Tab-separated table of N, CA and C and ligand atoms in Angstrom:
chain	number	residue	atom	x	y	z
N	1	MET	N	-7.009	-19.262	-17.962
N	1	MET	CA	-7.127	-18.693	-16.621
N	1	MET	C	-5.749	-18.314	-16.081
N	2	SER	N	-5.610	-17.063	-15.803
N	2	SER	CA	-4.331	-16.655	-15.221
N	2	SER	C	-4.593	-15.855	-13.961
N	3	GLU	N	-5.410	-16.439	-13.121
N	3	GLU	CA	-5.809	-15.819	-11.860
N	3	GLU	C	-4.591	-15.356	-11.064
N	4	TRP	N	-3.604	-16.200	-10.988
N	4	TRP	CA	-2.408	-15.928	-10.184
N	4	TRP	C	-1.611	-14.757	-10.732
N	5	ASN	N	-1.857	-14.460	-11.996
N	5	ASN	CA	-1.089	-13.407	-12.637
N	5	ASN	C	-1.691	-12.033	-12.406
N	6	LYS	N	-2.873	-12.033	-11.819
N	6	LYS	CA	-3.577	-10.774	-11.635
N	6	LYS	C	-3.031	-9.980	-10.460
N	7	LEU	N	-2.975	-8.704	-10.651
N	7	LEU	CA	-2.578	-7.852	-9.543
N	7	LEU	C	-3.829	-7.527	-8.753
N	8	ILE	N	-3.623	-6.848	-7.659
N	8	ILE	CA	-4.761	-6.404	-6.865
N	8	ILE	C	-5.658	-5.546	-7.758
N	9	PRO	N	-6.947	-5.795	-7.744
N	9	PRO	CA	-7.861	-4.964	-8.528
N	9	PRO	C	-7.685	-3.486	-8.174
N	10	LYS	N	-8.105	-2.628	-9.047
N	10	LYS	CA	-7.838	-1.215	-8.808
N	10	LYS	C	-9.052	-0.473	-8.269
N	11	PRO	N	-9.183	-0.455	-6.982
N	11	PRO	CA	-10.267	0.332	-6.390
N	11	PRO	C	-9.926	1.804	-6.574
N	12	ARG	N	-10.946	2.630	-6.613
N	12	ARG	CA	-10.698	4.064	-6.779
N	12	ARG	C	-9.910	4.598	-5.597
N	13	SER	N	-10.308	4.147	-4.440
N	13	SER	CA	-9.576	4.566	-3.257
N	13	SER	C	-9.798	3.526	-2.175
N	14	SER	N	-8.800	3.292	-1.432
N	14	SER	CA	-8.927	2.299	-0.385
N	14	SER	C	-7.791	2.472	0.606
N	15	PHE	N	-7.948	1.786	1.703
N	15	PHE	CA	-6.875	1.770	2.676
N	15	PHE	C	-6.169	0.439	2.550
N	16	VAL	N	-4.898	0.470	2.642
N	16	VAL	CA	-4.152	-0.781	2.593
N	16	VAL	C	-3.267	-0.881	3.828
N	17	ARG	N	-3.143	-2.084	4.298
N	17	ARG	CA	-2.251	-2.301	5.427
N	17	ARG	C	-0.906	-2.724	4.830
N	18	VAL	N	0.087	-1.942	5.077
N	18	VAL	CA	1.399	-2.186	4.501
N	18	VAL	C	2.395	-2.506	5.609
N	19	LYS	N	3.204	-3.480	5.320
N	19	LYS	CA	4.226	-3.861	6.295
N	19	LYS	C	5.524	-3.161	5.932
N	20	CYS	N	6.077	-2.479	6.879
N	20	CYS	CA	7.323	-1.766	6.642
N	20	CYS	C	8.434	-2.758	6.325
N	21	PRO	N	9.131	-2.538	5.195
N	21	PRO	CA	10.197	-3.456	4.801
N	21	PRO	C	11.401	-3.392	5.732
N	22	LYS	N	11.467	-2.326	6.486
N	22	LYS	CA	12.630	-2.122	7.349
N	22	LYS	C	12.445	-2.709	8.744
N	23	CYS	N	11.319	-2.351	9.378
N	23	CYS	CA	11.150	-2.757	10.776
N	23	CYS	C	9.983	-3.713	10.991
N	24	GLY	N	9.181	-3.945	9.949
N	24	GLY	CA	8.090	-4.906	10.095
N	24	GLY	C	6.829	-4.324	10.687
N	25	ASN	N	6.840	-3.051	10.981
N	25	ASN	CA	5.652	-2.400	11.521
N	25	ASN	C	4.547	-2.400	10.477
N	26	GLU	N	3.335	-2.736	10.887
N	26	GLU	CA	2.223	-2.701	9.952
N	26	GLU	C	1.449	-1.422	10.147
N	27	GLN	N	1.172	-0.782	9.045
N	27	GLN	CA	0.534	0.532	9.107
N	27	GLN	C	-0.543	0.647	8.059
N	28	LEU	N	-1.628	1.297	8.449
N	28	LEU	CA	-2.738	1.494	7.529
N	28	LEU	C	-2.493	2.796	6.767
N	29	ILE	N	-2.456	2.711	5.458
N	29	ILE	CA	-2.263	3.931	4.685
N	29	ILE	C	-3.293	4.008	3.566
N	30	PHE	N	-3.493	5.200	3.094
N	30	PHE	CA	-4.459	5.456	2.046
N	30	PHE	C	-3.792	5.209	0.697
N	31	SER	N	-4.436	4.392	-0.127
N	31	SER	CA	-3.791	4.016	-1.390
N	31	SER	C	-3.672	5.177	-2.364
N	32	ASN	N	-4.451	6.212	-2.154
N	32	ASN	CA	-4.354	7.378	-3.032
N	32	ASN	C	-3.641	8.526	-2.331
N	33	ALA	N	-2.756	8.178	-1.444
N	33	ALA	CA	-2.053	9.197	-0.677
N	33	ALA	C	-1.415	10.227	-1.606
N	34	VAL	N	-1.588	11.480	-1.274
N	34	VAL	CA	-0.994	12.533	-2.091
N	34	VAL	C	0.294	13.055	-1.451
N	35	ASN	N	0.518	12.608	-0.251
N	35	ASN	CA	1.770	12.962	0.411
N	35	ASN	C	2.563	11.701	0.677
N	36	LYS	N	3.836	11.862	0.802
N	36	LYS	CA	4.682	10.729	1.123
N	36	LYS	C	4.271	10.188	2.485
N	37	VAL	N	4.164	8.870	2.578
N	37	VAL	CA	3.797	8.265	3.857
N	37	VAL	C	5.018	7.551	4.415
N	38	THR	N	5.310	7.859	5.655
N	38	THR	CA	6.464	7.221	6.272
N	38	THR	C	6.050	6.346	7.447
N	39	CYS	N	6.890	5.407	7.766
N	39	CYS	CA	6.639	4.489	8.873
N	39	CYS	C	6.643	5.255	10.190
N	40	ASN	N	5.667	4.938	11.028
N	40	ASN	CA	5.579	5.615	12.324
N	40	ASN	C	6.718	5.226	13.253
N	41	VAL	N	7.290	4.089	12.987
N	41	VAL	CA	8.330	3.582	13.873
N	41	VAL	C	9.741	3.980	13.429
N	42	CYS	N	10.055	3.719	12.172
N	42	CYS	CA	11.435	3.940	11.734
N	42	CYS	C	11.567	5.017	10.658
N	43	SER	N	10.443	5.586	10.242
N	43	SER	CA	10.458	6.672	9.263
N	43	SER	C	10.842	6.260	7.847
N	44	ALA	N	10.866	4.976	7.589
N	44	ALA	CA	11.114	4.532	6.217
N	44	ALA	C	9.922	4.949	5.361
N	45	VAL	N	10.167	5.206	4.091
N	45	VAL	CA	9.070	5.607	3.211
N	45	VAL	C	8.242	4.381	2.844
N	46	LEU	N	6.946	4.465	3.123
N	46	LEU	CA	6.050	3.343	2.823
N	46	LEU	C	5.265	3.572	1.544
N	47	ALA	N	5.034	4.818	1.198
N	47	ALA	CA	4.288	5.121	-0.016
N	47	ALA	C	4.694	6.481	-0.553
N	48	GLU	N	4.785	6.537	-1.857
N	48	GLU	CA	5.120	7.798	-2.497
N	48	GLU	C	4.028	8.145	-3.488
N	49	PRO	N	3.621	9.397	-3.510
N	49	PRO	CA	2.589	9.802	-4.472
N	49	PRO	C	3.157	9.764	-5.883
N	50	THR	N	2.323	9.344	-6.835
N	50	THR	CA	2.793	9.271	-8.219
N	50	THR	C	1.903	10.101	-9.133
N	51	GLY	N	1.006	10.869	-8.536
N	51	GLY	CA	0.080	11.642	-9.344
N	51	GLY	C	-1.269	10.951	-9.429
N	52	GLY	N	-1.283	9.674	-9.141
N	52	GLY	CA	-2.537	8.939	-9.112
N	52	GLY	C	-2.543	8.102	-7.872
N	53	ARG	N	-2.408	6.821	-8.088
N	53	ARG	CA	-2.321	5.950	-6.932
N	53	ARG	C	-0.919	6.016	-6.354
N	54	ALA	N	-0.859	5.887	-5.052
N	54	ALA	CA	0.436	5.938	-4.410
N	54	ALA	C	1.229	4.671	-4.743
N	55	LYS	N	2.509	4.838	-4.827
N	55	LYS	CA	3.380	3.700	-5.065
N	55	LYS	C	3.770	3.146	-3.705
N	56	LEU	N	3.389	1.922	-3.466
N	56	LEU	CA	3.631	1.331	-2.153
N	56	LEU	C	4.996	0.661	-2.107
N	57	LYS	N	5.659	0.877	-1.014
N	57	LYS	CA	7.020	0.346	-0.874
N	57	LYS	C	7.062	-0.966	-0.101
N	58	GLY	N	6.118	-1.106	0.814
N	58	GLY	CA	6.151	-2.292	1.659
N	58	GLY	C	5.261	-3.388	1.126
N	59	ASP	N	5.171	-4.476	1.838
N	59	ASP	CA	4.286	-5.573	1.469
N	59	ASP	C	2.862	-5.230	1.869
N	60	VAL	N	1.961	-5.383	0.928
N	60	VAL	CA	0.560	-5.131	1.243
N	60	VAL	C	-0.009	-6.355	1.953
N	61	GLN	N	-0.508	-6.132	3.152
N	61	GLN	CA	-1.052	-7.228	3.948
N	61	GLN	C	-2.515	-7.445	3.640
N	62	SER	N	-3.245	-6.367	3.520
N	62	SER	CA	-4.661	-6.471	3.209
N	62	SER	C	-5.178	-5.138	2.694
N	63	VAL	N	-6.310	-5.208	2.008
N	63	VAL	CA	-6.883	-4.008	1.408
N	63	VAL	C	-8.272	-3.789	1.977
N	64	PHE	N	-8.566	-2.577	2.362
N	64	PHE	CA	-9.902	-2.230	2.863
N	64	PHE	C	-10.519	-1.225	1.916
N	65	GLU	N	-11.741	-1.506	1.507
N	65	GLU	CA	-12.403	-0.550	0.608
N	65	GLU	C	-13.523	0.175	1.329
A	101	ZN	ZN1	9.438	0.882	9.844
């Protein structure tokens, strides 16, 4: 059993609440974002498109499917 070693399961698409690493603002973003997502407060990049799932920059607080 390596439960702790598992990453977040891969939903096809979902919203994730990400905490901005810079200012701590929590923002809901789409995990399959095709555009760069920036923080509403400080404009730090929170997610970058990678051709599939977005690469998240901040801490994921929760996932909504
Ligand atoms: Zn921010």
